[in-house]
Coordinates of C-alpha atoms and ligand atoms in Angstrom, one line a residue:
M233 CA 0.0 0.0 0.0
T234 CA 1.2 3.5 -0.8
I235 CA 1.5 5.6 2.3
G236 CA 0.6 9.2 3.0
R237 CA 0.8 10.8 -0.5
L238 CA -0.8 13.9 -1.9
A239 CA -2.6 14.5 -5.1
A240 CA -4.2 17.7 -6.2
V241 CA -6.2 19.5 -8.9
I242 CA -5.0 22.8 -10.4
G243 CA -7.5 25.1 -12.1
H244 CA -9.0 28.5 -12.1
P245 CA -11.5 28.9 -10.7
V246 CA -11.4 25.7 -8.8
A247 CA -13.3 26.4 -5.5
H248 CA -16.4 24.6 -6.8
S249 CA -14.6 21.6 -8.3
L250 CA -16.1 18.2 -7.5
S251 CA -12.7 16.6 -7.9
P252 CA -11.7 16.7 -4.2
V253 CA -15.0 15.0 -3.1
I254 CA -14.7 12.3 -5.8
H255 CA -11.0 11.6 -5.3
R256 CA -11.1 11.5 -1.5
A257 CA -14.1 9.1 -1.6
A258 CA -12.1 6.9 -4.1
F259 CA -8.9 6.8 -2.0
D260 CA -10.9 5.9 1.1
A261 CA -12.8 3.2 -0.8
S262 CA -9.5 1.7 -2.0
G263 CA -7.9 1.9 1.5
L264 CA -5.1 4.2 0.3
D265 CA -3.5 6.7 2.6
W266 CA -3.6 9.5 0.0
T267 CA -5.2 12.9 0.4
Y268 CA -6.4 15.3 -2.3
V269 CA -6.6 19.1 -2.4
A270 CA -7.5 21.9 -4.8
F271 CA -5.0 24.6 -5.8
D272 CA -6.3 27.7 -7.5
V273 CA -3.5 28.4 -10.0
P274 CA -3.9 31.7 -11.9
P275 CA -3.9 31.7 -15.7
G276 CA -0.3 31.8 -17.0
S277 CA 1.2 29.9 -13.9
A278 CA 0.6 26.3 -15.0
A279 CA 4.4 25.7 -15.6
E280 CA 5.2 26.9 -12.1
A281 CA 2.6 24.5 -10.7
V282 CA 4.2 21.6 -12.5
A283 CA 7.6 22.8 -11.2
A284 CA 6.2 22.8 -7.7
M285 CA 4.9 19.3 -8.2
R286 CA 8.5 18.2 -8.9
V287 CA 9.9 20.0 -5.9
L288 CA 7.2 18.9 -3.5
G289 CA 7.0 15.4 -4.7
I290 CA 3.2 15.6 -5.2
G291 CA 2.1 12.1 -6.3
G292 CA -0.4 13.1 -8.9
L293 CA -2.1 16.2 -10.5
S294 CA -5.5 16.6 -12.1
V295 CA -5.5 19.5 -14.5
T296 CA -8.6 21.5 -15.3
M297 CA -9.4 24.7 -17.2
P298 CA -7.6 26.9 -18.2
H299 CA -4.3 24.9 -17.8
K300 CA -4.7 21.8 -19.9
D301 CA -2.7 23.1 -22.9
A302 CA 0.0 24.8 -20.8
V303 CA 0.6 21.7 -18.7
A304 CA 1.1 19.6 -21.9
A305 CA 4.0 21.9 -22.7
A306 CA 5.5 21.7 -19.1
V307 CA 5.7 17.9 -18.5
D308 CA 8.6 15.7 -19.7
R309 CA 6.5 13.5 -22.1
L310 CA 2.9 12.9 -23.2
D311 CA 0.8 9.7 -23.7
D312 CA -0.9 9.1 -27.0
A313 CA -4.2 10.8 -26.2
A314 CA -2.6 13.9 -24.6
R315 CA -0.2 14.2 -27.7
A316 CA -3.1 14.0 -30.1
L317 CA -5.1 16.6 -28.2
G318 CA -2.3 18.9 -27.1
A319 CA -4.0 18.8 -23.7
V320 CA -3.4 17.1 -20.4
N321 CA -5.8 16.4 -17.6
T322 CA -3.5 14.1 -15.6
V323 CA 0.2 14.3 -14.5
S324 CA 1.9 11.3 -13.0
W325 CA 5.4 10.1 -12.2
D326 CA 7.4 7.6 -14.3
G327 CA 10.6 7.3 -12.4
D328 CA 12.0 10.9 -12.4
E329 CA 9.9 11.9 -15.4
L330 CA 6.5 13.7 -15.3
V331 CA 4.1 12.2 -17.8
G332 CA 1.0 14.1 -19.1
S333 CA -2.1 12.0 -19.9
S334 CA -5.7 12.7 -20.9
T335 CA -8.3 10.4 -19.3
D336 CA -11.3 12.5 -20.4
G337 CA -12.1 10.6 -23.6
D338 CA -11.6 7.2 -22.2
G339 CA -13.6 8.3 -19.1
F340 CA -16.4 9.2 -21.4
V341 CA -16.3 5.9 -23.2
A342 CA -16.2 4.0 -19.9
S343 CA -19.2 6.0 -18.6
L344 CA -21.2 4.9 -21.6
A345 CA -20.3 1.3 -21.0
D346 CA -21.2 1.7 -17.3
A347 CA -24.6 3.1 -18.4
G348 CA -25.1 0.0 -20.7
V349 CA -24.8 2.0 -23.9
E350 CA -23.3 0.1 -26.8
V351 CA -20.9 2.2 -28.8
A352 CA -19.8 -0.5 -31.3
G353 CA -21.7 0.1 -34.6
A354 CA -23.3 3.3 -33.3
R355 CA -23.5 6.6 -35.2
V356 CA -22.5 9.2 -32.7
A357 CA -23.2 12.9 -33.1
V358 CA -21.1 15.2 -31.0
L359 CA -22.3 18.8 -30.5
G360 CA -19.3 21.0 -29.8
A361 CA -15.7 21.1 -30.8
G362 CA -13.9 22.5 -27.7
G363 CA -11.6 20.6 -25.3
A364 CA -14.2 18.1 -24.1
A365 CA -15.5 17.4 -27.5
R366 CA -12.0 16.8 -28.9
A367 CA -11.2 14.4 -26.1
L368 CA -14.3 12.3 -26.7
I369 CA -13.9 12.3 -30.5
D370 CA -10.3 11.1 -30.1
A371 CA -11.4 8.3 -27.8
L372 CA -14.5 7.4 -29.9
G373 CA -12.0 7.0 -32.8
R374 CA -10.4 4.2 -30.9
T375 CA -13.8 2.3 -30.5
R376 CA -15.8 0.4 -33.0
A377 CA -18.3 3.3 -33.4
D378 CA -19.7 3.3 -37.0
S379 CA -19.2 7.1 -37.5
I380 CA -18.7 10.3 -35.6
I381 CA -20.5 13.5 -36.8
V382 CA -19.1 16.8 -35.4
I383 CA -21.6 19.6 -35.2
N384 CA -20.3 23.0 -34.0
R385 CA -21.2 26.7 -34.2
T386 CA -17.7 27.6 -35.5
A387 CA -17.2 25.4 -38.6
S388 CA -13.4 25.7 -38.6
K389 CA -13.2 24.2 -35.1
A390 CA -15.5 21.4 -36.2
E391 CA -13.2 20.6 -39.2
D392 CA -10.2 20.6 -36.9
A393 CA -11.8 18.3 -34.3
A394 CA -13.0 15.9 -37.0
L395 CA -9.3 15.3 -38.0
L396 CA -8.8 13.5 -34.6
A397 CA -10.7 10.3 -35.7
R398 CA -10.7 8.5 -39.0
R399 CA -14.4 7.9 -39.0
A400 CA -15.3 11.5 -38.0
S401 CA -16.7 14.2 -40.3
V402 CA -18.4 17.5 -40.0
G403 CA -22.2 17.6 -40.1
G404 CA -25.2 19.6 -39.1
F405 CA -28.4 19.4 -37.1
D406 CA -29.9 17.4 -40.1
D407 CA -27.7 14.5 -39.1
I408 CA -29.2 14.2 -35.6
S409 CA -32.3 12.2 -36.5
S410 CA -30.2 9.4 -38.1
A411 CA -27.7 9.3 -35.2
D412 CA -27.9 6.7 -32.4
I413 CA -26.0 8.6 -29.7
V414 CA -26.1 12.4 -29.4
V415 CA -23.7 14.1 -27.0
N416 CA -23.8 17.7 -25.8
A417 CA -20.2 18.7 -25.5
T418 CA -20.9 22.4 -25.7
S419 CA -21.0 24.5 -22.6
I420 CA -24.7 25.3 -23.1
G421 CA -26.8 24.4 -20.1
M422 CA -24.0 24.8 -17.5
G423 CA -25.3 26.1 -14.2
I424 CA -28.8 26.7 -15.6
E425 CA -31.5 25.0 -13.6
P426 CA -34.4 23.5 -15.6
G427 CA -37.4 25.8 -15.5
S428 CA -35.4 29.0 -15.2
A429 CA -35.9 31.8 -17.7
S430 CA -32.5 31.0 -19.4
T431 CA -33.4 27.6 -20.6
D432 CA -34.2 28.9 -24.1
A433 CA -30.7 28.1 -25.2
L434 CA -30.5 24.4 -25.8
P435 CA -27.7 22.5 -27.7
C436 CA -30.2 21.4 -30.3
D437 CA -34.0 21.1 -30.7
P438 CA -35.1 18.1 -28.5
A439 CA -38.0 17.6 -31.0
L440 CA -35.3 15.9 -33.1
F441 CA -35.2 13.0 -30.6
G442 CA -37.2 9.8 -30.4
D443 CA -37.0 6.5 -28.7
R444 CA -34.1 5.3 -30.9
H445 CA -31.7 7.9 -29.4
V446 CA -29.4 7.8 -26.5
V447 CA -28.8 11.5 -25.5
V448 CA -25.8 12.3 -23.3
D449 CA -25.1 15.7 -21.7
L450 CA -21.5 16.3 -20.5
V451 CA -22.9 19.2 -18.4
Y452 CA -23.4 17.8 -14.8
H453 CA -24.5 21.0 -13.0
P454 CA -27.4 20.6 -12.9
L455 CA -27.4 16.8 -13.1
E456 CA -30.6 16.8 -15.2
T457 CA -30.3 19.7 -17.7
A458 CA -33.3 21.2 -19.4
W459 CA -32.1 19.6 -22.6
L460 CA -31.9 16.1 -21.0
A461 CA -35.3 16.5 -19.5
A462 CA -36.8 17.5 -22.8
A463 CA -35.0 14.6 -24.6
R464 CA -36.5 12.2 -22.1
R465 CA -40.0 13.6 -22.7
C466 CA -39.4 12.9 -26.4
G467 CA -38.7 9.2 -25.7
A468 CA -34.9 9.3 -25.7
R469 CA -32.8 7.4 -23.2
T470 CA -30.6 9.9 -21.3
V471 CA -27.2 9.8 -19.6
D472 CA -25.9 12.6 -17.5
G473 CA -22.4 14.1 -17.4
L474 CA -21.4 12.8 -13.9
G475 CA -20.5 9.4 -15.3
M476 CA -17.7 10.9 -17.4
L477 CA -16.4 13.0 -14.5
V478 CA -16.3 10.0 -12.2
H479 CA -14.7 7.7 -14.8
Q480 CA -12.0 10.1 -15.9
A481 CA -11.1 10.5 -12.2
A482 CA -11.0 6.7 -11.6
L483 CA -8.6 6.4 -14.6
Q484 CA -6.4 9.1 -13.0
Q485 CA -6.2 7.1 -9.8
H486 CA -5.4 4.0 -11.8
I487 CA -2.4 5.9 -13.3
W488 CA -1.2 7.3 -10.0
T489 CA -1.7 4.2 -7.8
G490 CA -2.2 1.2 -10.0
I491 CA -5.6 0.7 -8.4
L492 CA -8.9 1.3 -10.2
P493 CA -11.3 2.6 -7.5
D494 CA -15.0 1.9 -7.0
T495 CA -16.8 4.3 -9.3
G496 CA -20.1 3.7 -7.5
V497 CA -18.7 5.1 -4.3
M498 CA -17.3 8.1 -6.2
R499 CA -20.6 8.8 -7.9
S500 CA -22.5 8.6 -4.6
A501 CA -20.1 11.0 -3.0
A502 CA -20.6 13.5 -5.9
E503 CA -24.3 13.2 -5.9
S504 CA -24.4 13.7 -2.2
H505 CA -22.3 16.8 -2.6
L506 CA -24.4 18.2 -5.4
R507 CA -27.5 17.7 -3.2
G508 CA -25.8 20.0 -0.7
N509 CA -25.4 17.0 1.6
S510 CA -21.7 16.7 1.7
P511 CA -20.4 13.9 4.1
Ligands
LIG125 P1 -14.7 24.8 -24.5 O1 -14.8 26.2 -24.1 O2 -13.4 24.2 -24.9 O3 -15.8 24.5 -25.7 C1 -17.1 25.0 -25.6 C2 -17.9 24.5 -26.8 O4 -19.2 25.0 -26.6 C3 -17.4 25.0 -28.2 O5 -17.6 24.0 -29.1 C4 -18.3 26.2 -28.4 O6 -18.5 26.5 -29.8 C5 -19.6 25.7 -27.8 N1 -20.5 26.8 -27.4 C6 -20.4 27.6 -26.3 N2 -21.4 28.4 -26.2 C7 -22.2 28.2 -27.3 C8 -23.4 28.7 -27.8 N3 -24.0 29.7 -27.2 N4 -24.0 28.2 -28.9 C9 -23.3 27.2 -29.6 N5 -22.2 26.6 -29.2 C10 -21.6 27.1 -28.0 O7 -15.3 24.0 -23.2 P2 -15.1 22.4 -22.9 O8 -15.0 21.7 -24.1 O9 -14.0 22.3 -21.9 O10 -16.4 22.1 -22.0 C11 -17.7 21.9 -22.7 C12 -18.7 21.5 -21.6 O11 -18.3 20.2 -21.2 C13 -18.7 22.3 -20.3 O12 -20.0 22.5 -19.9 C14 -17.9 21.5 -19.3 O13 -18.3 21.8 -18.0 C15 -18.3 20.1 -19.8 N6 -17.4 19.1 -19.4 C16 -17.8 18.0 -18.7 C17 -16.9 17.0 -18.3 C18 -17.4 15.9 -17.6 O14 -16.6 15.1 -17.0 N7 -18.7 15.6 -17.5 C19 -15.5 17.1 -18.6 C20 -15.1 18.3 -19.4 C21 -16.0 19.3 -19.7 P3 -17.5 27.4 -30.6 O15 -16.4 26.6 -31.0 O16 -18.4 27.9 -31.8 O17 -17.1 28.5 -29.7

C-alpha cells in the first residue's frame, strides 16, 4: 500500500470543483492513505505549478481549465491521447519523469459502458468542438463506433476536431435524426436550472429526438439539464455528465496508484455533494 501521499487538482476557478470530493471518496474506498486538495492556480502559472509538483513530490495532478494546454508543454512527455489533443488532464510520475495523460475521452467511453450504452456500430453525433468534444472524438475514434459527426457553431473548429478520428466528419443538425447517440459537449446548459428563464438556449432542438436515441449531456451541473429532461420527454434514453467526470477521475487514480477505484462510491459522493449534503 502507498502511504501518505498527496494528489491535487489545479485550475482557475477551482473552488467549486467536485474533484476533491470524488477523489477522496475513491482513495478511502481503495484503502489508500492518499489525500487530495485543490489549488487555485492563476492563468499563466501552470508551468510553475508543474515545477512545484516536482519539488514537493506531489504524487499526482489533475488539471482543469484553463491549464490543460500549458501543462502539456510543461511535462517531460505525453501519452498518445494527450499528444493528439495537445492537452493534459492528468500528470503522473514515471521514475524521475513527469508524464502528461488525458483520461477525459476514455472516461467518457467508460461512462457509456457503465450506463449500458453500446458504442460499437453506433452513429455518434457530437455537439461542440472544444476541449471536451475533442477528447471524446479522439477516444471514440479508438472504439468500433460506426461514425462520428461533429456539429459545432464555429465550422473551422469542427473541421479541426474531425481530424482527430478516422471515421469522424463535420455535419449539421440534419444529421441528428439518423444518429444513435447524441452528445452535448458544448457549454450550453451549465449552471442553468431547468425551469429557469434562461433555458431557451439548448444545444439542439429536442424535438429531433425519439426512442431510438441515447442522449448524453456532459454538463453535470445541474445533473438533469433542461435539454436532457426534454429529450427524455421525447422518448430518448438519457445519460448525465457525472459518469464521465467519475470515470476520468477513476482512470487518473489508476495511473497514479495502479488501483482502479470503486466508481459507484465516487458517484454517490458526488451526488451527495451536489444535493448539498456533503459527508
Ligand atoms: P470549451 O470552451 O473548450 O468549448 C465550448 C464549446 O461549446 C465550443 O464548441 C463552443 O462552440 C460551444 N458553445 C459555447 N457556447 C455556445 C453557444 N451559445 N452556442 C453554440 N455553441 C456554443 O469547453 P469544454 O469543451 O472544456 O467544455 C464543454 C462542456 O463540457 C462544459 O459545460 C464543461 O463543463 C463540460 N465538461 C464536462 C466534463 C465531464 O466530465 N462531464 C469534462 C469536461 C467538460 P464554438 O467553437 O463555436 O465557440
